[in-house]
């Protein structure tokens, strides 16, 4: 799989991926995302600030995610072990037609490798407690629960991986 920064030319395709992923999650009883979050404006901002990345398989975008140091105030509820040299993963989304092919795992391992290459020591993220696929992914990759956050959709685990 090849990874690169998302461009404005990718915008409509990425929006379609998020919308179909939301439909798939809802069909599976995972009510994590909706019309309020993530929005097209969120995706556009991520692209404009060059913080959104895509993974391509057979020249098609199969995964999108955002990397930056931004975190909600709820992240203060965590007992982070890593220092100030960290990155936060946001909105990791695999296109439904590519799900169950280890794309999310491979993408996270790619993120870890890139972080190591750039000297980043810690990866942080949150995962919806009612999304068993996300919880299993992060825990199987070695992420440690450092706290919890409660947002409008419910409880989220705050995870950290020391690289």
Coordinates of N, CA, C and O in Angstrom, one line a residue:
X1 N 0.8 -1.2 0.0 CA 0.0 0.0 0.0 C 0.9 1.2 0.0 O 1.9 1.3 0.6
X2 N 0.5 2.3 -0.7 CA 1.2 3.5 -0.7 C 0.4 4.6 0.1 O -0.8 4.6 0.0
X3 N 1.2 5.4 0.8 CA 0.6 6.4 1.6 C 1.1 7.8 1.2 O 2.2 7.9 0.7
X4 N 0.2 8.8 1.3 CA 0.6 10.1 0.9 C -0.3 11.1 1.5 O -1.4 10.8 2.1
X5 N 0.1 12.4 1.5 CA -0.8 13.5 2.0 C -2.0 13.5 1.1 O -1.9 13.3 -0.1
X6 N -3.2 13.7 1.7 CA -4.4 13.9 0.9 C -4.3 15.3 0.2 O -3.8 16.2 0.8
X7 N -5.0 15.4 -0.9 CA -5.0 16.7 -1.6 C -6.5 17.1 -1.8 O -7.4 16.2 -1.6
X8 N -6.7 18.3 -2.2 CA -8.1 18.7 -2.4 C -8.8 17.9 -3.5 O -10.0 17.8 -3.5
X9 N -8.0 17.4 -4.4 CA -8.6 16.6 -5.5 C -9.1 15.3 -4.9 O -10.0 14.6 -5.6
X10 N -8.7 14.9 -3.7 CA -9.2 13.6 -3.1 C -10.5 13.9 -2.3 O -11.1 12.9 -1.8
X11 N -10.8 15.1 -2.1 CA -11.9 15.5 -1.1 C -13.2 14.7 -1.3 O -13.7 14.1 -0.4
X12 N -13.7 14.7 -2.5 CA -15.0 14.1 -2.7 C -14.9 12.6 -2.5 O -15.8 12.0 -1.9
X13 N -13.8 12.0 -2.9 CA -13.7 10.5 -2.7 C -13.6 10.2 -1.2 O -14.2 9.3 -0.7
X14 N -12.8 11.1 -0.4 CA -12.7 10.9 1.0 C -14.0 11.0 1.7 O -14.4 10.2 2.6
X15 N -14.8 12.1 1.3 CA -16.1 12.3 1.9 C -17.0 11.0 1.7 O -17.7 10.6 2.6
X16 N -16.9 10.5 0.5 CA -17.7 9.3 0.2 C -17.3 8.1 1.1 O -18.1 7.3 1.5
X17 N -16.0 8.0 1.3 CA -15.5 6.9 2.2 C -16.0 7.1 3.6 O -16.5 6.1 4.2
X18 N -16.0 8.3 4.2 CA -16.5 8.5 5.5 C -18.0 8.2 5.6 O -18.5 7.6 6.5
X19 N -18.7 8.7 4.6 CA -20.2 8.5 4.6 C -20.5 7.0 4.5 O -21.4 6.6 5.3
X20 N -19.9 6.3 3.7 CA -20.2 4.9 3.6 C -19.7 4.1 4.8 O -20.4 3.2 5.3
X21 N -18.6 4.5 5.4 CA -18.2 3.9 6.7 C -19.2 4.2 7.8 O -19.4 3.3 8.6
X22 N -19.7 5.4 7.8 CA -20.7 5.7 8.9 C -22.0 4.8 8.7 O -22.5 4.2 9.6
X23 N -22.4 4.6 7.4 CA -23.5 3.8 7.2 C -23.2 2.3 7.6 O -24.1 1.7 8.2
X24 N -22.0 1.9 7.3 CA -21.7 0.5 7.7 C -21.6 0.4 9.2 O -22.1 -0.6 9.8
X25 N -21.0 1.3 9.9 CA -21.0 1.3 11.4 C -22.4 1.3 12.0 O -22.7 0.5 12.8
X26 N -23.2 2.2 11.5 CA -24.6 2.2 12.0 C -25.3 0.9 11.7 O -26.0 0.4 12.6
X27 N -25.1 0.2 10.6 CA -25.7 -1.1 10.3 C -25.2 -2.1 11.3 O -25.9 -3.1 11.5
X28 N -24.0 -1.9 11.8 CA -23.5 -2.9 12.8 C -23.7 -2.5 14.2 O -23.1 -3.0 15.1
X29 N -24.5 -1.5 14.4 CA -24.8 -1.0 15.8 C -23.8 -0.2 16.4 O -23.8 0.0 17.7
X30 N -22.8 0.3 15.7 CA -21.8 1.2 16.2 C -22.1 2.6 15.8 O -21.9 3.1 14.7
X31 N -22.7 3.3 16.8 CA -23.2 4.7 16.5 C -22.2 5.7 16.9 O -22.4 6.7 17.6
X32 N -21.0 5.6 16.4 CA -19.8 6.4 16.7 C -19.8 7.8 16.0 O -19.6 8.8 16.6
X33 N -20.0 7.7 14.7 CA -20.0 8.9 13.9 C -21.4 9.2 13.3 O -22.2 8.3 13.2
X34 N -21.6 10.4 12.9 CA -22.9 10.8 12.3 C -22.7 12.1 11.5 O -21.6 12.4 11.1
X35 N -23.9 12.8 11.2 CA -23.8 14.0 10.4 C -23.2 15.2 11.1 O -22.8 16.2 10.5
X36 N -23.0 15.0 12.4 CA -22.4 16.1 13.2 C -20.9 15.9 13.3 O -20.1 16.9 13.3
X37 N -20.4 14.7 13.3 CA -18.9 14.5 13.3 C -18.6 13.1 12.7 O -19.3 12.1 13.1
X38 N -17.7 13.0 11.9 CA -16.9 14.1 11.3 C -17.7 14.8 10.1 O -18.4 14.1 9.4
X39 N -17.5 16.1 10.0 CA -18.1 16.8 8.9 C -17.2 17.0 7.7 O -16.0 16.8 7.8
X40 N -17.8 17.4 6.6 CA -17.0 17.8 5.4 C -16.1 18.9 5.8 O -14.9 18.9 5.3
X41 N -16.5 19.8 6.6 CA -15.6 20.9 7.1 C -14.4 20.4 7.8 O -13.3 20.9 7.7
X42 N -14.6 19.3 8.7 CA -13.4 18.7 9.4 C -12.5 18.1 8.4 O -11.2 18.3 8.5
X43 N -13.0 17.4 7.4 CA -12.1 16.8 6.4 C -11.4 17.8 5.6 O -10.2 17.7 5.3
X44 N -12.1 18.9 5.2 CA -11.5 19.9 4.4 C -10.4 20.6 5.1 O -9.3 20.9 4.6
X45 N -10.6 20.9 6.4 CA -9.6 21.5 7.2 C -8.4 20.6 7.3 O -7.2 21.1 7.2
X46 N -8.6 19.3 7.5 CA -7.5 18.4 7.6 C -6.6 18.4 6.4 O -5.4 18.3 6.4
X47 N -7.3 18.5 5.2 CA -6.6 18.5 3.9 C -5.9 19.8 3.8 O -4.7 19.9 3.4
X48 N -6.6 20.9 4.1 CA -6.0 22.2 3.9 C -4.8 22.5 4.8 O -3.8 23.1 4.4
X49 N -4.8 21.9 6.0 CA -3.6 22.0 6.9 C -2.5 21.0 6.7 O -1.6 20.9 7.4
X50 N -2.7 20.1 5.7 CA -1.8 19.1 5.3 C -1.6 18.1 6.5 O -0.5 17.7 6.8
X51 N -2.7 17.8 7.2 CA -2.6 16.8 8.3 C -3.4 15.5 8.0 O -3.3 14.6 8.8
X52 N -4.0 15.4 6.8 CA -4.7 14.2 6.4 C -3.9 13.4 5.4 O -3.3 14.0 4.5
X53 N -3.9 12.1 5.7 CA -3.2 11.2 4.8 C -4.1 10.2 4.3 O -5.2 9.9 4.9
X54 N -3.7 9.6 3.1 CA -4.5 8.5 2.6 C -3.6 7.4 2.2 O -2.4 7.6 2.0
X55 N -4.2 6.2 2.3 CA -3.5 5.0 1.8 C -4.2 4.5 0.6 O -5.4 4.5 0.5
X56 N -3.4 4.1 -0.4 CA -4.0 3.7 -1.7 C -3.6 2.2 -2.0 O -2.5 1.8 -1.7
X57 N -4.6 1.5 -2.5 CA -4.4 0.1 -2.9 C -5.0 0.0 -4.3 O -6.2 0.4 -4.5
X58 N -4.3 -0.4 -5.2 CA -4.7 -0.5 -6.6 C -5.2 0.9 -7.1 O -6.3 1.0 -7.7
X59 N -4.5 1.9 -6.8 CA -4.8 3.3 -7.2 C -6.1 3.8 -6.6 O -6.6 4.9 -7.0
X60 N -6.7 3.2 -5.6 CA -7.9 3.7 -5.0 C -7.6 4.0 -3.5 O -6.9 3.3 -2.8
X61 N -8.2 5.1 -3.0 CA -8.1 5.4 -1.6 C -8.8 4.4 -0.8 O -10.0 4.2 -1.0
X62 N -8.2 3.7 0.1 CA -8.8 2.7 0.9 C -8.8 3.1 2.4 O -9.6 2.5 3.2
X63 N -8.0 4.1 2.8 CA -8.0 4.5 4.2 C -7.6 6.0 4.2 O -6.8 6.5 3.4
X64 N -8.2 6.7 5.2 CA -7.8 8.1 5.5 C -7.7 8.3 7.0 O -8.3 7.6 7.8
X65 N -6.8 9.2 7.3 CA -6.5 9.5 8.7 C -5.8 10.8 8.9 O -5.3 11.3 7.9
X66 N -5.9 11.4 10.1 CA -5.3 12.7 10.3 C -4.3 12.5 11.5 O -4.5 11.8 12.4
X67 N -3.2 13.2 11.3 CA -2.1 13.2 12.3 C -1.8 14.6 12.7 O -1.6 15.5 11.8
X68 N -1.8 14.9 14.0 CA -1.4 16.2 14.5 C -1.2 16.1 16.0 O -1.2 15.0 16.6
X69 N -1.0 17.3 16.6 CA -0.8 17.3 18.1 C -2.0 17.8 18.8 O -2.0 18.0 20.0
X70 N -3.1 18.0 18.1 CA -4.3 18.5 18.7 C -5.1 17.4 19.5 O -5.1 16.3 19.1
X71 N -5.6 17.9 20.6 CA -6.5 17.0 21.4 C -7.5 17.8 22.1 O -7.3 18.9 22.5
X72 N -8.6 17.2 22.3 CA -9.7 17.8 23.1 C -9.3 17.9 24.5 O -8.4 17.2 25.0
X73 N -10.0 18.8 25.2 CA -9.7 19.0 26.6 C -9.9 17.7 27.4 O -9.2 17.5 28.5
X74 N -10.7 16.8 27.0 CA -10.9 15.6 27.7 C -9.6 14.7 27.7 O -9.5 13.8 28.5
X75 N -8.7 15.0 26.8 CA -7.4 14.3 26.9 C -6.7 14.5 28.2 O -5.8 13.8 28.5
X76 N -7.0 15.6 28.9 CA -6.4 15.9 30.2 C -6.8 14.8 31.2 O -6.2 14.8 32.3
X77 N -7.8 14.0 30.9 CA -8.3 13.0 31.8 C -7.3 11.8 31.8 O -7.5 10.9 32.6
X78 N -6.4 11.8 30.9 CA -5.5 10.6 30.8 C -4.2 10.8 31.6 O -3.8 11.9 31.9
X79 N -3.6 9.7 32.0 CA -2.3 9.7 32.7 C -1.3 9.3 31.7 O -0.9 8.1 31.6
X80 N -0.9 10.2 30.8 CA 0.0 10.0 29.7 C 1.4 9.7 30.3 O 1.8 10.3 31.2
X81 N 2.0 8.7 29.8 CA 3.4 8.3 30.2 C 4.4 9.0 29.3 O 5.4 9.5 29.8
X82 N 4.1 9.1 28.0 CA 5.1 9.7 27.1 C 5.2 11.2 27.4 O 4.3 11.8 28.0
X83 N 6.2 11.8 26.9 CA 6.5 13.2 27.1 C 5.8 14.1 26.0 O 4.7 13.7 25.5
X84 N 6.5 15.1 25.7 CA 5.9 16.1 24.8 C 6.1 15.7 23.3 O 5.5 16.4 22.4
X85 N 6.9 14.7 23.0 CA 7.2 14.3 21.7 C 6.2 13.2 21.2 O 6.5 12.1 21.2
X86 N 5.0 13.7 20.9 CA 3.9 12.7 20.6 C 3.1 13.2 19.3 O 3.3 14.3 18.9
X87 N 2.3 12.3 18.8 CA 1.4 12.6 17.7 C 0.0 12.0 18.1 O 0.0 11.0 18.8
X88 N -1.0 12.6 17.6 CA -2.4 12.1 17.9 C -3.0 11.7 16.5 O -2.9 12.4 15.6
X89 N -3.5 10.5 16.5 CA -4.2 9.9 15.4 C -5.7 10.3 15.5 O -6.3 10.0 16.5
X90 N -6.3 10.9 14.5 CA -7.7 11.2 14.4 C -8.4 10.6 13.2 O -7.8 10.5 12.2
X91 N -9.6 10.2 13.4 CA -10.5 9.9 12.3 C -10.0 8.8 11.3 O -10.2 8.9 10.1
X92 N -9.3 7.8 11.9 CA -8.9 6.7 11.0 C -10.1 6.0 10.4 O -11.0 5.6 11.2
X93 N -10.2 5.9 9.1 CA -11.4 5.4 8.4 C -11.0 4.6 7.3 O -10.3 5.0 6.3
X94 N -11.4 3.3 7.3 CA -11.2 2.4 6.2 C -12.4 2.3 5.4 O -13.5 2.1 5.9
X95 N -12.3 2.4 4.0 CA -13.5 2.3 3.1 C -14.1 0.9 3.4 O -13.3 -0.1 3.4
X96 N -15.4 0.8 3.5 CA -16.0 -0.5 3.8 C -15.6 -1.6 2.8 O -15.4 -2.8 3.3
X97 N -15.4 -1.3 1.5 CA -15.1 -2.4 0.6 C -13.6 -2.9 0.9 O -13.3 -4.0 0.3
X98 N -12.9 -2.2 1.7 CA -11.5 -2.7 2.0 C -11.4 -3.2 3.4 O -10.3 -3.6 3.9
X99 N -12.5 -3.2 4.2 CA -12.5 -3.7 5.6 C -12.2 -5.2 5.6 O -12.5 -5.9 4.6
X100 N -11.7 -5.6 6.7 CA -11.4 -7.0 7.0 C -10.2 -7.5 6.1 O -10.2 -8.7 5.8
X101 N -9.4 -6.6 5.7 CA -8.2 -6.9 4.9 C -6.9 -6.5 5.6 O -5.9 -6.3 5.0
X102 N -7.0 -6.2 6.9 CA -5.9 -5.7 7.8 C -5.4 -4.3 7.3 O -4.2 -4.0 7.7
X103 N -6.2 -3.5 6.7 CA -5.8 -2.2 6.2 C -5.5 -1.3 7.4 O -4.5 -0.6 7.5
X104 N -6.4 -1.3 8.4 CA -6.3 -0.5 9.6 C -5.0 -0.8 10.3 O -4.2 0.0 10.7
X105 N -4.8 -2.1 10.5 CA -3.5 -2.6 11.2 C -2.3 -2.2 10.5 O -1.3 -1.6 11.1
X106 N -2.3 -2.4 9.2 CA -1.1 -2.1 8.4 C -0.9 -0.5 8.4 O 0.2 -0.1 8.4
X107 N -2.0 0.2 8.3 CA -1.9 1.7 8.4 C -1.3 2.1 9.7 O -0.4 3.0 9.7
X108 N -1.8 1.6 10.8 CA -1.2 1.9 12.1 C 0.3 1.6 12.2 O 1.1 2.4 12.7
X109 N 0.6 0.4 11.7 CA 2.1 0.1 11.7 C 2.9 1.0 10.8 O 4.0 1.4 11.2
X110 N 2.3 1.5 9.7 CA 3.0 2.5 8.9 C 3.1 3.8 9.7 O 4.2 4.4 9.6
X111 N 2.1 4.2 10.4 CA 2.2 5.4 11.2 C 3.3 5.3 12.2 O 4.1 6.2 12.4
X112 N 3.3 4.1 12.9 CA 4.4 3.9 13.9 C 5.8 4.0 13.3 O 6.7 4.6 13.9
X113 N 5.9 3.4 12.1 CA 7.3 3.4 11.4 C 7.6 4.9 11.0 O 8.8 5.3 11.2
X114 N 6.7 5.6 10.5 CA 6.9 7.0 10.2 C 7.3 7.8 11.4 O 8.2 8.7 11.3
X115 N 6.6 7.6 12.5 CA 6.9 8.3 13.7 C 8.3 8.0 14.2 O 9.0 9.0 14.6
X116 N 8.6 6.8 14.2 CA 10.0 6.4 14.6 C 11.0 7.1 13.8 O 12.0 7.7 14.2
X117 N 10.8 7.2 12.4 CA 11.7 7.8 11.5 C 11.9 9.3 11.8 O 13.0 9.8 11.7
X118 N 10.8 9.9 12.3 CA 10.9 11.4 12.5 C 11.1 11.7 14.0 O 11.0 12.8 14.5
X119 N 11.5 10.6 14.8 CA 11.8 10.8 16.2 C 10.7 11.0 17.1 O 10.9 11.5 18.3
X120 N 9.5 10.8 16.7 CA 8.3 10.9 17.6 C 8.2 9.6 18.5 O 8.4 8.5 18.0
X121 N 8.1 9.8 19.8 CA 8.2 8.8 20.7 C 6.9 8.1 21.1 O 6.9 7.0 21.7
X122 N 5.8 8.8 21.0 CA 4.5 8.4 21.5 C 3.4 8.6 20.5 O 3.3 9.7 19.9
X123 N 2.4 7.7 20.4 CA 1.2 7.8 19.6 C 0.0 7.8 20.5 O -0.1 6.8 21.3
X124 N -0.9 8.8 20.4 CA -2.0 8.8 21.2 C -3.3 8.8 20.3 O -3.3 9.3 19.2
X125 N -4.4 8.3 20.9 CA -5.7 8.3 20.2 C -6.8 8.0 21.1 O -6.5 7.6 22.3
X126 N -8.0 8.2 20.7 CA -9.2 7.7 21.4 C -10.0 6.7 20.6 O -9.9 6.7 19.4
X127 N -10.6 5.8 21.3 CA -11.4 4.8 20.6 C -12.8 4.6 21.4 O -12.8 4.5 22.6
X128 N -13.8 4.6 20.6 CA -15.2 4.5 21.1 C -15.3 3.1 21.8 O -15.0 2.1 21.2
X129 N -15.8 3.1 23.1 CA -15.9 1.9 23.8 C -16.9 0.9 23.2 O -16.9 -0.3 23.6
X130 N -17.8 1.4 22.3 CA -18.8 0.5 21.7 C -18.4 0.1 20.3 O -19.2 -0.4 19.5
X131 N -17.1 0.3 20.0 CA -16.6 -0.2 18.7 C -15.6 -1.3 19.0 O -14.4 -1.0 19.2
X132 N -16.0 -2.5 19.0 CA -15.1 -3.6 19.4 C -14.0 -3.8 18.4 O -12.9 -4.3 18.8
X133 N -14.2 -3.4 17.2 CA -13.1 -3.6 16.2 C -12.0 -2.6 16.4 O -10.8 -3.0 16.4
X134 N -12.3 -1.4 16.8 CA -11.2 -0.4 17.1 C -10.5 -0.8 18.4 O -9.3 -0.7 18.4
X135 N -11.3 -1.2 19.4 CA -10.6 -1.6 20.7 C -9.7 -2.7 20.5 O -8.5 -2.7 21.0
X136 N -10.1 -3.7 19.7 CA -9.2 -4.9 19.5 C -8.0 -4.5 18.7 O -6.9 -5.0 19.0
X137 N -8.2 -3.7 17.7 CA -7.1 -3.2 16.8 C -6.0 -2.6 17.7 O -4.8 -3.0 17.7
X138 N -6.4 -1.6 18.5 CA -5.4 -0.8 19.2 C -4.8 -1.7 20.4 O -3.6 -1.6 20.6
X139 N -5.6 -2.4 21.0 CA -5.0 -3.3 22.1 C -4.1 -4.3 21.5 O -3.0 -4.6 22.1
X140 N -4.4 -4.9 20.4 CA -3.5 -5.9 19.8 C -2.2 -5.3 19.3 O -1.2 -6.0 19.2
X141 N -2.2 -4.0 19.0 CA -1.0 -3.3 18.6 C -0.2 -2.8 19.8 O 0.9 -2.3 19.6
X142 N -0.7 -3.1 21.0 CA 0.1 -2.8 22.2 C -0.3 -1.4 22.8 O 0.4 -1.0 23.8
X143 N -1.3 -0.8 22.4 CA -1.7 0.5 23.0 C -2.2 0.2 24.4 O -2.8 -0.8 24.7
X144 N -1.9 1.1 25.3 CA -2.3 1.0 26.7 C -3.3 2.1 27.0 O -3.2 3.2 26.6
X145 N -4.4 1.7 27.7 CA -5.4 2.6 28.1 C -4.8 3.5 29.2 O -4.3 3.1 30.2
X146 N -4.9 4.8 29.0 CA -4.4 5.8 29.9 C -5.5 6.6 30.6 O -5.2 7.4 31.5
X147 N -6.7 6.5 30.1 CA -7.8 7.2 30.7 C -9.1 7.1 29.9 O -9.2 6.2 29.0
X148 N -10.1 7.8 30.2 CA -11.4 7.8 29.5 C -11.9 9.2 29.3 O -11.5 10.2 30.0
X149 N -12.6 9.4 28.2 CA -13.3 10.6 27.9 C -14.7 10.3 27.6 O -15.1 9.2 27.1
X150 N -15.6 11.3 27.9 CA -17.0 11.2 27.6 C -17.4 12.3 26.7 O -17.3 13.5 27.1
X151 N -17.8 12.0 25.5 CA -18.3 13.0 24.5 C -19.8 12.6 24.3 O -20.3 11.7 24.8
X152 N -20.4 13.4 23.4 CA -21.9 13.2 23.2 C -22.3 11.8 22.8 O -23.4 11.4 23.0
X153 N -21.4 11.1 22.1 CA -21.8 9.7 21.7 C -21.6 8.6 22.8 O -22.0 7.5 22.7
X154 N -20.9 9.0 23.9 CA -20.6 8.1 24.9 C -19.1 8.1 25.4 O -18.4 9.1 25.3
X155 N -18.7 6.9 25.9 CA -17.4 6.8 26.5 C -16.4 6.4 25.4 O -16.6 5.5 24.6
X156 N -15.2 7.0 25.6 CA -14.0 6.6 24.7 C -12.8 6.3 25.6 O -12.6 7.0 26.6
X157 N -12.1 5.3 25.2 CA -10.8 5.0 25.9 C -9.7 5.9 25.3 O -9.7 6.1 24.0
X158 N -8.9 6.4 26.1 CA -7.7 7.2 25.7 C -6.5 6.3 25.7 O -6.2 5.7 26.8
X159 N -5.9 6.1 24.6 CA -4.8 5.1 24.4 C -3.5 5.8 24.1 O -3.5 6.8 23.4
X160 N -2.5 5.1 24.4 CA -1.1 5.6 24.1 C -0.2 4.4 23.8 O -0.3 3.3 24.5
X161 N 0.6 4.6 22.8 CA 1.7 3.6 22.5 C 3.0 4.3 22.6 O 3.2 5.3 21.9
X162 N 3.9 3.7 23.4 CA 5.3 4.2 23.5 C 6.0 3.5 22.4 O 6.1 2.2 22.4
X163 N 6.6 4.2 21.5 CA 7.4 3.6 20.4 C 8.8 3.1 20.8 O 9.4 3.7 21.6

